[in-house]
XYZ file of C-alpha atoms in Angstrom:
389
model
C -56.498 99.569 23.778
C -58.363 101.433 26.523
C -61.188 103.646 25.290
C -62.505 105.929 28.023
C -65.956 106.264 26.465
C -66.744 102.705 27.514
C -65.659 103.334 31.115
C -67.735 106.500 31.154
C -70.675 104.426 29.989
C -69.996 101.985 32.840
C -69.983 104.907 35.291
C -73.300 106.115 33.880
C -74.775 102.648 34.320
C -73.465 102.321 37.890
C -75.339 105.445 38.990
C -78.638 103.767 38.122
C -78.286 101.644 41.257
C -78.319 104.693 43.536
C -80.524 104.154 46.559
C -81.099 100.451 45.886
C -77.817 98.604 46.469
C -76.694 99.750 49.935
C -74.595 98.614 51.691
C -73.105 97.233 48.472
C -71.153 99.470 46.070
C -72.401 101.081 42.878
C -70.891 99.196 39.925
C -71.330 99.331 36.159
C -69.909 97.023 33.484
C -69.614 97.165 29.686
C -68.478 94.317 27.394
C -66.863 95.397 24.108
C -65.957 93.257 21.095
C -64.483 94.562 17.856
C -65.355 98.109 18.857
C -68.991 97.289 19.619
C -70.839 97.046 22.920
C -72.235 93.525 23.106
C -73.394 93.567 26.702
C -73.771 95.940 29.608
C -75.160 95.874 33.109
C -75.094 97.384 36.567
C -75.765 96.314 40.134
C -79.436 97.251 40.311
C -80.513 96.038 43.737
C -78.964 94.587 46.874
C -78.946 90.803 46.664
C -79.401 90.711 42.892
C -76.861 90.132 40.113
C -73.629 92.073 40.231
C -72.811 94.350 37.296
C -70.530 91.886 35.462
C -72.990 88.998 35.643
C -75.827 91.308 34.579
C -73.745 92.368 31.567
C -73.161 88.732 30.643
C -76.895 88.058 31.005
C -77.499 90.824 28.446
C -74.988 89.600 25.828
C -76.046 89.945 22.224
C -73.316 87.547 21.025
C -70.534 85.324 22.330
C -68.023 87.202 24.527
C -64.959 85.066 23.673
C -62.000 87.433 23.253
C -63.987 90.518 24.274
C -62.917 93.295 26.625
C -64.642 94.147 29.899
C -64.843 97.653 31.355
C -65.896 97.638 35.021
C -65.924 100.507 37.521
C -64.805 98.399 40.515
C -62.490 95.421 40.907
C -64.501 92.222 40.245
C -65.402 90.224 43.347
C -63.797 86.830 43.907
C -65.798 85.526 46.876
C -69.228 84.040 47.467
C -71.793 86.381 49.032
C -75.420 86.700 47.996
C -74.070 86.134 44.471
C -71.234 83.917 43.196
C -67.826 85.423 42.261
C -67.824 87.620 39.178
C -64.247 86.580 38.422
C -65.427 83.049 37.611
C -67.987 84.378 35.135
C -65.325 86.539 33.459
C -63.047 83.540 32.969
C -65.938 81.309 31.859
C -66.966 83.736 29.113
C -63.460 83.973 27.682
C -62.873 87.678 28.313
C -59.371 88.598 27.141
C -58.836 92.018 28.685
C -60.331 93.714 31.767
C -60.153 97.441 32.484
C -60.852 98.272 36.142
C -61.717 101.709 37.528
C -61.497 101.526 41.329
C -59.577 99.169 43.571
C -61.838 97.388 46.062
C -60.734 97.971 49.692
C -62.981 95.154 50.915
C -60.646 92.683 52.645
C -62.461 89.827 50.876
C -61.388 91.268 47.510
C -58.579 93.872 47.785
C -56.444 92.745 44.845
C -57.504 89.108 44.980
C -59.973 89.549 42.122
C -57.302 91.051 39.882
C -54.811 88.328 40.810
C -57.348 85.605 40.005
C -57.970 87.042 36.541
C -54.254 87.366 35.797
C -53.646 83.804 36.945
C -56.154 82.702 34.314
C -54.359 84.506 31.503
C -56.494 87.628 31.367
C -54.791 90.983 30.836
C -55.875 93.409 33.558
C -55.327 97.176 33.660
C -56.344 99.048 36.801
C -57.134 102.583 37.974
C -58.663 103.582 34.635
C -60.579 106.852 35.192
C -59.960 106.101 38.857
C -61.039 109.476 40.247
C -64.402 109.379 38.481
C -64.969 105.762 39.490
C -63.950 106.404 43.098
C -66.552 109.181 43.358
C -69.264 106.582 42.898
C -68.448 104.871 46.158
C -67.359 107.308 48.861
C -69.965 105.717 51.113
C -68.998 102.116 50.393
C -65.252 102.708 50.714
C -65.702 104.376 54.103
C -68.164 101.810 55.422
C -66.269 98.705 54.289
C -63.041 99.933 55.916
C -64.468 101.377 59.166
C -67.807 99.576 59.626
C -69.309 102.981 60.461
C -71.577 105.150 58.294
C -70.290 107.844 55.959
C -71.842 111.047 57.317
C -72.892 113.955 55.107
C -73.904 117.105 56.958
C -76.418 119.077 54.915
C -77.779 122.520 55.576
C -79.271 125.446 53.673
C -78.372 129.010 54.602
C -78.567 132.590 53.412
C -75.641 134.667 52.196
C -75.186 135.914 55.775
C -75.108 132.379 57.187
C -78.618 132.159 58.651
C -80.825 129.057 58.701
C -83.851 130.860 60.195
C -85.222 134.357 60.479
C -85.210 136.093 63.879
C -88.675 134.580 64.496
C -87.394 131.067 63.812
C -89.018 130.637 60.395
C -87.073 128.655 57.783
C -89.498 127.688 54.997
C -88.204 128.197 52.465
C -84.610 129.382 52.331
C -83.834 127.701 49.008
C -85.878 127.207 45.854
C -87.541 124.134 44.399
C -84.490 122.883 42.473
C -82.340 122.826 45.595
C -85.072 121.171 47.637
C -85.473 118.484 44.984
C -81.714 117.864 45.097
C -82.029 117.298 48.856
C -84.839 114.822 48.219
C -82.518 112.952 45.857
C -79.918 112.827 48.618
C -82.478 111.283 50.944
C -82.874 108.509 48.411
C -79.099 108.160 48.061
C -78.227 107.654 51.728
C -79.469 104.769 53.811
C -80.182 106.860 56.903
C -81.217 110.409 57.764
C -80.445 111.878 61.178
C -81.943 114.845 62.989
C -82.123 116.115 66.555
C -85.177 116.397 68.743
C -84.936 120.188 68.472
C -85.616 119.966 64.735
C -88.548 117.601 65.335
C -90.099 119.885 67.953
C -89.596 123.017 65.847
C -90.559 121.776 62.382
C -92.461 118.481 62.847
C -90.757 117.084 59.706
C -91.463 113.848 57.852
C -87.832 113.246 56.808
C -88.970 111.150 53.838
C -87.669 110.981 50.280
C -90.426 112.544 48.140
C -88.811 111.399 44.879
C -90.910 109.223 42.574
C -89.618 105.673 42.848
C -87.209 106.695 45.602
C -86.498 104.969 48.880
C -87.280 106.489 52.260
C -84.156 106.577 54.418
C -84.122 105.093 57.907
C -84.954 107.979 60.230
C -82.617 108.395 63.188
C -83.743 110.882 65.833
C -81.312 111.932 68.552
C -83.600 112.386 71.556
C -81.731 111.721 74.802
C -84.806 111.863 77.062
C -87.603 110.742 74.685
C -89.231 114.144 74.288
C -90.656 113.284 70.862
C -94.427 113.976 70.759
C -96.610 110.963 70.126
C -98.644 113.018 67.651
C -95.561 114.079 65.627
C -95.314 113.178 61.956
C -92.325 110.935 62.753
C -94.359 108.786 65.141
C -97.538 108.833 63.055
C -95.688 107.431 60.018
C -93.381 105.011 61.841
C -95.471 102.033 60.806
C -94.408 102.600 57.187
C -91.007 104.314 57.536
C -88.344 102.611 59.618
C -87.440 104.845 62.549
C -84.789 104.703 65.267
C -84.806 106.947 68.326
C -81.517 107.389 70.155
C -81.761 108.041 73.902
C -79.068 108.239 76.548
C -77.963 105.153 78.488
C -78.472 107.008 81.754
C -82.025 108.036 80.940
C -83.079 104.577 79.773
C -81.533 102.925 82.835
C -83.401 105.322 85.126
C -86.819 104.497 83.710
C -85.967 100.792 83.464
C -84.619 100.144 86.952
C -86.957 102.292 89.054
C -90.145 100.543 90.160
C -93.532 101.800 89.092
C -94.349 102.813 92.676
C -91.109 104.753 93.061
C -91.644 106.481 89.758
C -95.206 107.444 90.592
C -94.239 108.882 93.972
C -90.937 110.503 93.079
C -91.482 111.620 89.511
C -94.787 110.901 87.784
C -93.355 112.305 84.569
C -90.849 109.419 84.438
C -93.717 106.958 84.653
C -95.269 108.674 81.657
C -92.001 108.393 79.752
C -91.791 104.658 80.436
C -95.275 104.282 79.030
C -94.290 106.494 76.120
C -91.342 104.226 75.354
C -93.701 101.261 75.211
C -96.044 103.153 72.889
C -93.167 104.118 70.601
C -92.084 100.482 70.348
C -95.660 99.417 69.671
C -95.605 101.846 66.734
C -92.607 100.036 65.281
C -89.957 102.475 66.488
C -86.665 101.008 67.651
C -85.124 102.687 70.691
C -81.385 102.381 71.178
C -79.222 104.119 73.749
C -75.666 105.404 73.908
C -73.531 107.197 76.475
C -73.024 110.935 76.662
C -70.050 113.217 76.207
C -69.604 116.925 76.898
C -71.625 117.844 73.790
C -74.554 115.478 74.313
C -75.083 111.963 73.013
C -71.887 110.081 72.196
C -72.109 110.176 68.411
C -68.988 108.056 67.870
C -70.597 105.241 69.841
C -73.806 105.795 67.895
C -71.988 105.426 64.562
C -70.567 102.083 65.705
C -74.031 100.836 66.638
C -75.591 102.054 63.385
C -72.760 100.461 61.387
C -73.504 97.151 63.088
C -77.062 97.495 61.786
C -75.743 97.744 58.214
C -76.395 101.478 57.835
C -73.589 102.592 55.532
C -74.387 106.277 54.993
C -76.234 109.047 56.815
C -77.564 112.404 55.669
C -77.357 114.638 58.742
C -80.112 117.253 58.717
C -79.593 118.529 62.219
C -79.948 121.939 63.725
C -77.039 123.974 65.039
C -76.679 121.977 68.269
C -76.508 118.525 66.678
C -74.326 119.835 63.849
C -71.782 121.170 66.338
C -71.802 117.910 68.277
C -71.256 115.949 65.048
C -68.334 118.147 64.021
C -66.797 118.075 67.495
C -67.017 114.285 67.626
C -65.288 113.951 64.248
C -67.992 111.893 62.521
C -68.636 114.296 59.600
C -67.038 113.185 56.331
C -68.681 115.614 53.940
C -70.571 118.899 53.895
C -73.387 119.716 51.473
C -73.970 123.463 51.830
C -76.878 125.048 49.966
C -76.576 128.831 49.711
C -79.535 131.008 48.766
C -79.094 134.582 47.405
C -80.864 136.105 50.406
C -79.934 137.967 53.564
C -81.972 137.599 56.763
C -79.855 139.492 59.263
C -80.712 139.415 62.950
C -78.426 138.804 65.921
C -80.732 136.057 67.221
C -81.355 134.331 63.886
C -79.918 130.812 63.997
C -76.789 129.657 62.186
C -75.952 126.155 60.900
C -73.457 125.342 63.670
C -73.850 126.505 67.261
C -72.491 124.916 70.432
C -69.365 126.170 72.160
C -67.422 126.819 68.972
C -63.646 127.102 68.714
C -61.537 129.640 70.566
C -58.973 130.283 67.825
C -59.201 130.258 64.014
C -56.369 127.723 64.109
C -58.753 125.274 65.835
C -61.301 125.329 63.015
C -62.471 122.124 61.373
C -60.991 122.153 57.884
C -62.676 121.092 54.652
C -61.673 120.974 50.987
C -64.017 122.093 48.209
C -64.753 119.146 45.913
C -67.648 120.340 43.816
C -70.163 123.059 43.015
C -73.593 122.876 41.427
C -75.984 125.615 40.310
C -79.566 124.805 41.316
C -81.856 127.531 40.055
C -80.816 130.680 41.925
C -79.114 128.633 44.648
C -75.659 127.073 44.828
C -74.619 123.722 46.294
C -71.080 123.497 47.634
C -69.642 120.045 48.400
C -66.734 119.818 50.816
C -64.731 116.861 52.112
C -63.365 116.694 55.634
C -59.573 117.099 55.522
C -59.113 114.550 58.321
C -61.215 111.980 56.440
C -59.203 112.489 53.248
C -55.953 112.051 55.149
C -57.129 108.652 56.401
C -57.680 107.300 52.885
């Protein structure tokens, strides 16, 4: 008989893989026999044992006739690890309780069918909602091959992200800032615009003990990034991608050195800058442009092809508007501080053209709240993204 405490333990275990398994899913597994846990495990690192096989490796006694609680449908195909379904059958498991269905086309019900064909009783969608929450990123990425995008910003009660003088450090307190650092460990990439780099000279690193630095993605259509910026100075140790426009890169590529020197010496300097950036380990990719700037939909396709499954968007108002307008934002993380800045010229989280009518607004659904010291974190899901699930 299903006992939810064991699935909750599996969920707890799964979370331990945060920041280390991408682009694989977070998975936890618990083996129970005669009301006792005799083995448990989780997917700890990409390329290493899956949760079920790790649980079997940790058995304290024979698993014949035991029950298995697992947060995601067991895999039935060969990847970097062999199928978990084979290990489940081999160990004589009698009953499997599954949390989430796996939308991966290589699995997608096949793992459950395999177990049933071998005489194992399988019950699915056990604590499904809690298990699904583990893998918003994976579910989106495996079905679209594009990153799951979380737009994050911190603002005051009157919706300001800077004072009238442009100062923004610090809007929120230490607890909220630490939560952001945890998010940087959670998502594989972090994206910002060149405006943010020029204004704040950020590092965009994790700053959590034992955490992973995300891949930095800087939207910079004409390579304005300063060579003495923190991004460039640390690019030998933190993977960095700069996104320029196709048009700009073609211009500096196809024009001869002589033409550049005579017509526009600044372009010659940019070509040399591009070479210097590459020498510092920075990858430069280019995409087309739309009415709001760089074509972010095209960018998501290219980043997905690089295996980047999730992105924390820490843009300014311009990039945030472009991201919303292009439809790439799946989730909002809004940190609200109990302060008021005021000021007609103080910046807000989303700028750009904006909508003409309230009926045209982008719509989101509140999915969670969290108190962080004096600040509040609000988590919203994009209505359009939810409707596609």
